Amino acid sequence: LLGLETGDYRAASWALRQAILAAERVRSDPHVGSAASALASLEQLLGREDEGVRLLEQAERLTAELSDVCTRALIWDIAGWFRLNARVDAGSARDALEKALALQRQGCGWPGLAAQILTDLAVLATREGTPDKALALLAEARAAQPQADPKTRAWWLDVEGQIALTQGNAAAA
């Protein structure tokens, strides 16, 4: 994953493909699903959404067999984010994100994941033109993890700015 963070996408792609192969060899479906969903996001970033959809479908098939509710929620959140930003028909972002949130609430103790899923739902609500719903989701995300990572906090500001712009309040944006 270091390649993803540093922008070395070739190294990231290679490492994620190797992780999938290694996990398949030892029949570790949680690791296959996690690596496949991360690789799907990378493929989307690189403009290869059809390959990303294929990887995402593979990850989703494997989630049903996972006992770790947090990993399942994370994979569905990645699927929802992928769909939210897809330029190809990749299915319903809302369905995937709501499934992620339901799984997270079944006992996953990762507050960062709750904030991330709620933030993704707020982005979706903003794009759908429901600002009140988006703001409520942001409030819930902030409550879930007040000290969220910088990336999540940046999305909070983006959603608030988008809402301010649509309401004609450029100064607040």
Coordinates of N, CA and C in Angstrom, one line a residue:
L1 N 0.8 -1.2 0.0 CA 0.0 0.0 0.0 C 0.8 1.3 0.0
L2 N 2.1 1.1 0.3 CA 3.0 2.3 0.3 C 3.0 2.9 -1.1
G3 N 3.0 2.1 -2.2 CA 3.0 2.6 -3.5 C 1.8 3.4 -3.8
L4 N 0.6 3.1 -3.2 CA -0.6 3.9 -3.4 C -0.4 5.3 -2.8
E5 N 0.2 5.3 -1.6 CA 0.3 6.6 -0.8 C 1.4 7.5 -1.5
T6 N 2.4 6.9 -2.1 CA 3.5 7.6 -2.7 C 3.3 7.9 -4.2
G7 N 2.2 7.4 -4.8 CA 2.0 7.6 -6.2 C 2.7 6.6 -7.1
D8 N 3.3 5.6 -6.6 CA 4.0 4.6 -7.4 C 3.0 3.5 -7.7
Y9 N 2.1 3.8 -8.7 CA 1.0 2.9 -9.0 C 1.4 1.6 -9.6
R10 N 2.5 1.6 -10.3 CA 3.0 0.3 -10.9 C 3.4 -0.6 -9.8
A11 N 4.1 -0.1 -8.8 CA 4.5 -0.9 -7.6 C 3.3 -1.4 -6.8
A12 N 2.3 -0.5 -6.7 CA 1.1 -0.8 -5.9 C 0.3 -1.9 -6.6
S13 N 0.2 -1.7 -7.9 CA -0.5 -2.8 -8.7 C 0.1 -4.1 -8.6
W14 N 1.4 -4.1 -8.7 CA 2.2 -5.4 -8.6 C 2.0 -6.0 -7.2
A15 N 2.2 -5.2 -6.2 CA 2.1 -5.7 -4.8 C 0.7 -6.2 -4.5
L16 N -0.3 -5.5 -5.0 CA -1.7 -6.0 -4.7 C -2.0 -7.3 -5.5
R17 N -1.5 -7.4 -6.7 CA -1.7 -8.6 -7.5 C -1.0 -9.8 -6.8
Q18 N 0.2 -9.5 -6.3 CA 0.9 -10.6 -5.6 C 0.2 -11.0 -4.3
A19 N -0.4 -10.0 -3.6 CA -1.1 -10.3 -2.4 C -2.3 -11.1 -2.7
I20 N -3.0 -10.9 -3.8 CA -4.2 -11.7 -4.2 C -3.7 -13.1 -4.5
L21 N -2.7 -13.3 -5.3 CA -2.2 -14.6 -5.6 C -1.7 -15.4 -4.3
A22 N -1.0 -14.7 -3.4 CA -0.6 -15.4 -2.2 C -1.7 -15.8 -1.3
A23 N -2.7 -14.9 -1.2 CA -3.9 -15.2 -0.4 C -4.7 -16.3 -1.0
E24 N -4.8 -16.3 -2.3 CA -5.5 -17.4 -3.0 C -4.8 -18.8 -2.8
R25 N -3.5 -18.8 -2.8 CA -2.7 -20.0 -2.6 C -3.0 -20.6 -1.2
V26 N -3.2 -19.7 -0.2 CA -3.4 -20.3 1.2 C -4.9 -20.2 1.5
R27 N -5.7 -19.9 0.5 CA -7.2 -19.9 0.7 C -7.6 -18.9 1.8
S28 N -7.1 -17.7 1.8 CA -7.4 -16.7 2.7 C -8.3 -15.7 2.1
D29 N -9.6 -16.0 2.1 CA -10.6 -15.1 1.4 C -10.6 -13.7 1.9
P30 N -10.5 -13.5 3.3 CA -10.5 -12.1 3.7 C -9.4 -11.3 3.1
H31 N -8.2 -11.9 2.9 CA -7.1 -11.1 2.3 C -7.3 -11.0 0.8
V32 N -7.8 -12.0 0.1 CA -8.1 -11.8 -1.3 C -9.1 -10.7 -1.5
G33 N -10.2 -10.7 -0.7 CA -11.2 -9.6 -0.8 C -10.6 -8.2 -0.5
S34 N -9.8 -8.1 0.5 CA -9.2 -6.8 0.8 C -8.3 -6.3 -0.3
A35 N -7.4 -7.2 -0.7 CA -6.5 -6.8 -1.8 C -7.2 -6.5 -3.1
A36 N -8.3 -7.3 -3.4 CA -9.0 -7.1 -4.7 C -9.8 -5.8 -4.6
S37 N -10.3 -5.5 -3.5 CA -11.1 -4.2 -3.4 C -10.1 -3.0 -3.5
A38 N -8.9 -3.1 -2.9 CA -7.9 -2.0 -3.0 C -7.4 -1.9 -4.5
L39 N -7.2 -3.1 -5.1 CA -6.8 -3.0 -6.5 C -7.9 -2.5 -7.4
A40 N -9.1 -2.7 -7.1 CA -10.2 -2.2 -7.9 C -10.2 -0.7 -7.8
S41 N -9.9 -0.1 -6.7 CA -9.9 1.3 -6.5 C -8.7 1.9 -7.3
L42 N -7.6 1.2 -7.3 CA -6.4 1.6 -8.1 C -6.7 1.6 -9.6
E43 N -7.4 0.5 -10.0 CA -7.8 0.4 -11.5 C -8.7 1.6 -11.9
Q44 N -9.6 1.9 -11.0 CA -10.5 3.1 -11.3 C -9.7 4.3 -11.4
L45 N -8.8 4.5 -10.5 CA -7.9 5.7 -10.5 C -7.1 5.8 -11.8
L46 N -6.7 4.7 -12.4 CA -6.0 4.6 -13.6 C -6.8 4.6 -14.9
G47 N -8.2 4.7 -14.7 CA -9.1 4.7 -15.8 C -9.5 3.4 -16.4
R48 N -9.2 2.3 -15.6 CA -9.5 0.9 -16.1 C -10.7 0.4 -15.2
E49 N -11.8 1.1 -15.4 CA -12.9 0.8 -14.5 C -13.5 -0.6 -14.8
D50 N -13.5 -1.1 -16.0 CA -14.1 -2.4 -16.3 C -13.3 -3.5 -15.5
E51 N -12.0 -3.4 -15.4 CA -11.2 -4.3 -14.6 C -11.5 -4.1 -13.1
G52 N -11.7 -2.8 -12.8 CA -12.0 -2.5 -11.4 C -13.4 -3.1 -11.0
V53 N -14.4 -3.1 -11.9 CA -15.7 -3.7 -11.6 C -15.5 -5.2 -11.4
R54 N -14.7 -5.8 -12.2 CA -14.5 -7.3 -12.1 C -13.9 -7.6 -10.8
L55 N -12.9 -6.8 -10.4 CA -12.2 -7.1 -9.1 C -13.2 -6.8 -7.9
L56 N -14.0 -5.8 -8.0 CA -14.9 -5.5 -7.0 C -15.9 -6.6 -6.8
E57 N -16.4 -7.1 -7.9 CA -17.4 -8.2 -7.9 C -16.7 -9.4 -7.2
Q58 N -15.5 -9.7 -7.5 CA -14.8 -10.8 -6.8 C -14.7 -10.5 -5.3
A59 N -14.4 -9.3 -4.9 CA -14.3 -9.0 -3.5 C -15.6 -9.1 -2.8
E60 N -16.7 -8.7 -3.5 CA -18.0 -8.7 -2.9 C -18.5 -10.2 -2.7
R61 N -18.2 -11.0 -3.7 CA -18.5 -12.5 -3.5 C -17.9 -13.1 -2.3
L62 N -16.7 -12.7 -2.0 CA -15.9 -13.3 -0.9 C -16.4 -12.7 0.4
T63 N -17.0 -11.5 0.4 CA -17.4 -10.9 1.7 C -18.4 -11.7 2.5
A64 N -19.3 -12.4 1.7 CA -20.4 -13.2 2.4 C -19.8 -14.3 3.3
E65 N -18.6 -14.8 3.0 CA -18.0 -15.8 3.7 C -17.1 -15.4 4.9
L66 N -16.9 -14.1 5.0 CA -16.0 -13.5 6.0 C -16.7 -13.4 7.3
S67 N -16.0 -13.8 8.4 CA -16.6 -13.7 9.7 C -16.3 -12.3 10.3
D68 N -15.3 -11.7 9.9 CA -14.9 -10.4 10.4 C -15.8 -9.3 9.9
V69 N -16.7 -8.8 10.7 CA -17.6 -7.8 10.3 C -17.0 -6.5 9.8
C70 N -15.8 -6.1 10.4 CA -15.2 -4.9 10.1 C -14.6 -5.0 8.6
T71 N -14.0 -6.1 8.3 CA -13.4 -6.3 7.0 C -14.6 -6.3 5.9
R72 N -15.7 -6.9 6.3 CA -16.8 -6.9 5.4 C -17.3 -5.5 5.1
A73 N -17.4 -4.7 6.2 CA -17.9 -3.4 6.1 C -16.9 -2.5 5.3
L74 N -15.7 -2.7 5.5 CA -14.7 -2.0 4.7 C -14.7 -2.3 3.2
I75 N -14.9 -3.5 2.9 CA -15.0 -3.9 1.5 C -16.2 -3.3 0.8
W76 N -17.3 -3.3 1.5 CA -18.6 -2.7 1.0 C -18.4 -1.2 0.9
D77 N -17.7 -0.6 1.8 CA -17.5 0.9 1.7 C -16.7 1.2 0.5
I78 N -15.6 0.4 0.3 CA -14.8 0.6 -0.9 C -15.6 0.4 -2.2
A79 N -16.5 -0.6 -2.2 CA -17.4 -0.8 -3.3 C -18.3 0.4 -3.5
G80 N -18.8 0.9 -2.5 CA -19.7 2.0 -2.6 C -19.0 3.3 -3.1
W81 N -17.8 3.5 -2.6 CA -17.1 4.7 -3.1 C -16.7 4.5 -4.6
F82 N -16.3 3.3 -5.0 CA -16.0 3.0 -6.4 C -17.2 3.4 -7.2
R83 N -18.4 2.9 -6.8 CA -19.6 3.1 -7.6 C -20.0 4.6 -7.6
L84 N -19.8 5.2 -6.5 CA -20.1 6.7 -6.4 C -19.3 7.5 -7.5
N85 N -18.1 7.0 -7.8 CA -17.2 7.7 -8.7 C -17.1 7.1 -10.0
A86 N -17.8 6.0 -10.3 CA -17.6 5.3 -11.5 C -18.2 6.0 -12.7
R87 N -17.5 5.9 -13.9 CA -18.0 6.4 -15.1 C -18.7 5.3 -15.9
V88 N -18.7 4.1 -15.4 CA -19.4 2.9 -16.1 C -20.4 2.5 -15.1
D89 N -21.4 1.7 -15.6 CA -22.4 1.2 -14.7 C -21.8 0.1 -13.8
A90 N -21.7 0.4 -12.6 CA -21.1 -0.5 -11.6 C -22.0 -0.9 -10.5
G91 N -23.3 -0.5 -10.6 CA -24.3 -0.8 -9.6 C -24.6 0.4 -8.7
S92 N -25.3 0.1 -7.7 CA -25.8 1.2 -6.8 C -24.8 1.5 -5.7
A93 N -24.3 2.8 -5.7 CA -23.5 3.2 -4.6 C -24.2 3.2 -3.3
R94 N -25.5 3.6 -3.3 CA -26.3 3.7 -2.1 C -26.4 2.3 -1.4
D95 N -26.7 1.3 -2.2 CA -26.9 0.0 -1.7 C -25.6 -0.5 -1.0
A96 N -24.5 -0.3 -1.7 CA -23.2 -0.8 -1.1 C -22.9 0.0 0.2
L97 N -23.1 1.3 0.2 CA -22.7 2.1 1.4 C -23.6 1.8 2.5
E98 N -24.9 1.6 2.2 CA -25.9 1.3 3.3 C -25.6 -0.1 3.9
K99 N -25.1 -1.0 3.0 CA -24.7 -2.4 3.5 C -23.5 -2.2 4.4
A100 N -22.5 -1.4 4.0 CA -21.3 -1.2 4.8 C -21.7 -0.6 6.1
L101 N -22.6 0.4 6.2 CA -23.0 1.0 7.4 C -23.7 0.0 8.3
A102 N -24.6 -0.8 7.8 CA -25.3 -1.8 8.6 C -24.3 -2.8 9.1
L103 N -23.3 -3.3 8.4 CA -22.3 -4.2 8.9 C -21.4 -3.5 10.0
Q104 N -21.1 -2.3 9.7 CA -20.2 -1.6 10.7 C -21.0 -1.5 12.1
R105 N -22.3 -1.3 12.0 CA -23.1 -1.1 13.2 C -23.4 -2.5 13.9
Q106 N -23.0 -3.6 13.2 CA -23.2 -4.9 13.8 C -22.2 -5.3 14.9
G107 N -21.3 -4.4 15.1 CA -20.3 -4.7 16.2 C -18.9 -4.4 15.8
C108 N -18.7 -3.7 14.7 CA -17.3 -3.3 14.3 C -16.9 -2.1 15.2
G109 N -15.8 -2.2 15.9 CA -15.4 -1.2 16.8 C -14.4 -0.2 16.2
W110 N -14.4 -0.1 14.9 CA -13.5 0.9 14.2 C -14.2 2.2 14.0
P111 N -14.0 3.2 14.9 CA -14.6 4.5 14.7 C -14.3 5.2 13.4
G112 N -13.0 5.0 13.0 CA -12.6 5.6 11.7 C -13.4 5.1 10.5
L113 N -13.8 3.8 10.6 CA -14.6 3.2 9.5 C -16.0 3.8 9.5
A114 N -16.5 3.9 10.7 CA -17.9 4.5 10.8 C -17.9 5.9 10.2
A115 N -16.9 6.7 10.6 CA -16.8 8.1 10.0 C -16.6 8.1 8.5
Q116 N -15.8 7.2 8.0 CA -15.6 7.1 6.6 C -16.8 6.7 5.8
I117 N -17.6 5.7 6.3 CA -18.8 5.3 5.6 C -19.8 6.5 5.7
L118 N -20.0 7.1 6.8 CA -20.9 8.2 7.0 C -20.6 9.3 6.1
T119 N -19.3 9.6 6.0 CA -18.8 10.7 5.1 C -19.1 10.3 3.6
D120 N -18.9 9.1 3.2 CA -19.2 8.7 1.9 C -20.7 8.8 1.6
L121 N -21.5 8.5 2.5 CA -22.9 8.7 2.4 C -23.3 10.2 2.3
A122 N -22.6 11.0 3.0 CA -22.8 12.5 2.9 C -22.4 13.0 1.5
V123 N -21.3 12.5 1.0 CA -20.9 12.9 -0.4 C -22.0 12.5 -1.4
L124 N -22.5 11.3 -1.2 CA -23.6 10.8 -2.1 C -24.9 11.7 -1.9
A125 N -25.2 12.0 -0.7 CA -26.4 12.9 -0.5 C -26.2 14.2 -1.1
T126 N -25.0 14.8 -1.0 CA -24.7 16.1 -1.6 C -24.9 16.0 -3.2
R127 N -24.4 14.9 -3.8 CA -24.5 14.8 -5.2 C -26.0 14.5 -5.6
E128 N -26.8 14.0 -4.7 CA -28.2 13.7 -5.0 C -29.0 15.0 -4.7
G129 N -28.4 16.0 -4.2 CA -29.2 17.3 -3.9 C -30.0 17.2 -2.7
T130 N -29.5 16.5 -1.7 CA -30.2 16.5 -0.4 C -29.3 17.0 0.7
P131 N -29.1 18.3 0.8 CA -28.1 18.9 1.7 C -28.4 18.7 3.2
D132 N -29.7 18.7 3.5 CA -30.0 18.5 5.0 C -29.6 17.1 5.4
K133 N -29.8 16.1 4.5 CA -29.4 14.7 4.8 C -27.9 14.6 4.9
A134 N -27.2 15.3 4.0 CA -25.7 15.3 4.0 C -25.2 15.9 5.3
L135 N -25.7 17.0 5.7 CA -25.2 17.6 6.9 C -25.5 16.8 8.2
A136 N -26.6 16.1 8.2 CA -26.9 15.2 9.3 C -25.9 14.0 9.3
L137 N -25.6 13.5 8.1 CA -24.6 12.4 8.0 C -23.2 12.9 8.5
L138 N -22.9 14.1 8.1 CA -21.6 14.7 8.6 C -21.5 14.8 10.1
A139 N -22.6 15.3 10.7 CA -22.7 15.4 12.1 C -22.5 14.1 12.8
E140 N -23.1 13.0 12.2 CA -22.9 11.7 12.7 C -21.5 11.2 12.6
A141 N -20.9 11.5 11.4 CA -19.5 11.1 11.2 C -18.6 11.8 12.2
R142 N -18.8 13.1 12.4 CA -18.0 13.8 13.4 C -18.1 13.2 14.8
A143 N -19.3 12.8 15.1 CA -19.6 12.2 16.5 C -18.9 10.9 16.6
A144 N -18.9 10.1 15.5 CA -18.2 8.8 15.5 C -16.7 8.9 15.7
Q145 N -16.1 9.9 15.1 CA -14.7 10.1 15.3 C -14.3 11.6 15.2
P146 N -14.4 12.3 16.3 CA -14.1 13.7 16.3 C -12.7 14.1 15.8
Q147 N -11.7 13.2 16.0 CA -10.4 13.4 15.6 C -10.1 12.6 14.3
A148 N -10.9 12.7 13.3 CA -10.7 11.9 12.1 C -9.4 12.3 11.4
D149 N -9.0 11.4 10.6 CA -7.8 11.6 9.8 C -7.9 12.8 8.9
P150 N -6.9 13.4 8.4 CA -6.9 14.6 7.6 C -7.7 14.4 6.3
K151 N -7.6 13.2 5.7 CA -8.4 13.0 4.4 C -9.9 13.0 4.7
T152 N -10.3 12.4 5.7 CA -11.8 12.4 6.1 C -12.2 13.8 6.4
R153 N -11.4 14.6 7.2 CA -11.8 16.0 7.5 C -11.8 16.8 6.2
A154 N -11.0 16.6 5.3 CA -11.0 17.3 4.0 C -12.3 17.0 3.3
W155 N -12.8 15.8 3.3 CA -14.1 15.5 2.7 C -15.2 16.2 3.4
W156 N -15.1 16.3 4.7 CA -16.2 17.1 5.5 C -16.2 18.5 5.0
L157 N -15.1 19.1 4.8 CA -15.0 20.5 4.3 C -15.5 20.6 2.9
D158 N -15.2 19.6 2.1 CA -15.7 19.6 0.7 C -17.2 19.5 0.6
V159 N -17.8 18.6 1.4 CA -19.2 18.5 1.4 C -19.9 19.8 1.9
E160 N -19.4 20.4 2.9 CA -19.9 21.7 3.4 C -19.8 22.8 2.4
G161 N -18.6 22.8 1.7 CA -18.4 23.8 0.7 C -19.3 23.6 -0.5
Q162 N -19.5 22.4 -0.9 CA -20.5 22.1 -2.0 C -21.9 22.5 -1.7
I163 N -22.3 22.3 -0.5 CA -23.6 22.7 0.0 C -23.7 24.2 0.0
A164 N -22.7 24.9 0.5 CA -22.7 26.3 0.6 C -22.8 26.9 -0.8
L165 N -22.1 26.3 -1.8 CA -22.2 26.8 -3.1 C -23.6 26.6 -3.7
T166 N -24.2 25.5 -3.5 CA -25.5 25.2 -4.1 C -26.5 26.1 -3.5
Q167 N -26.3 26.6 -2.3 CA -27.2 27.5 -1.6 C -26.9 29.0 -1.8
G168 N -25.9 29.2 -2.8 CA -25.6 30.6 -3.1 C -24.7 31.3 -2.1
N169 N -24.0 30.6 -1.3 CA -23.2 31.2 -0.2 C -21.7 31.0 -0.5
A170 N -21.2 31.6 -1.5 CA -19.8 31.4 -2.0 C -18.8 31.8 -0.9
A171 N -19.1 32.8 0.0 CA -18.2 33.2 1.1 C -18.0 32.0 2.1
A172 N -19.1 31.3 2.3 CA -19.0 30.2 3.3 C -18.3 29.0 2.7
A173 N -18.3 28.9 1.3 CA -17.7 27.8 0.7 C -16.2 27.9 0.8

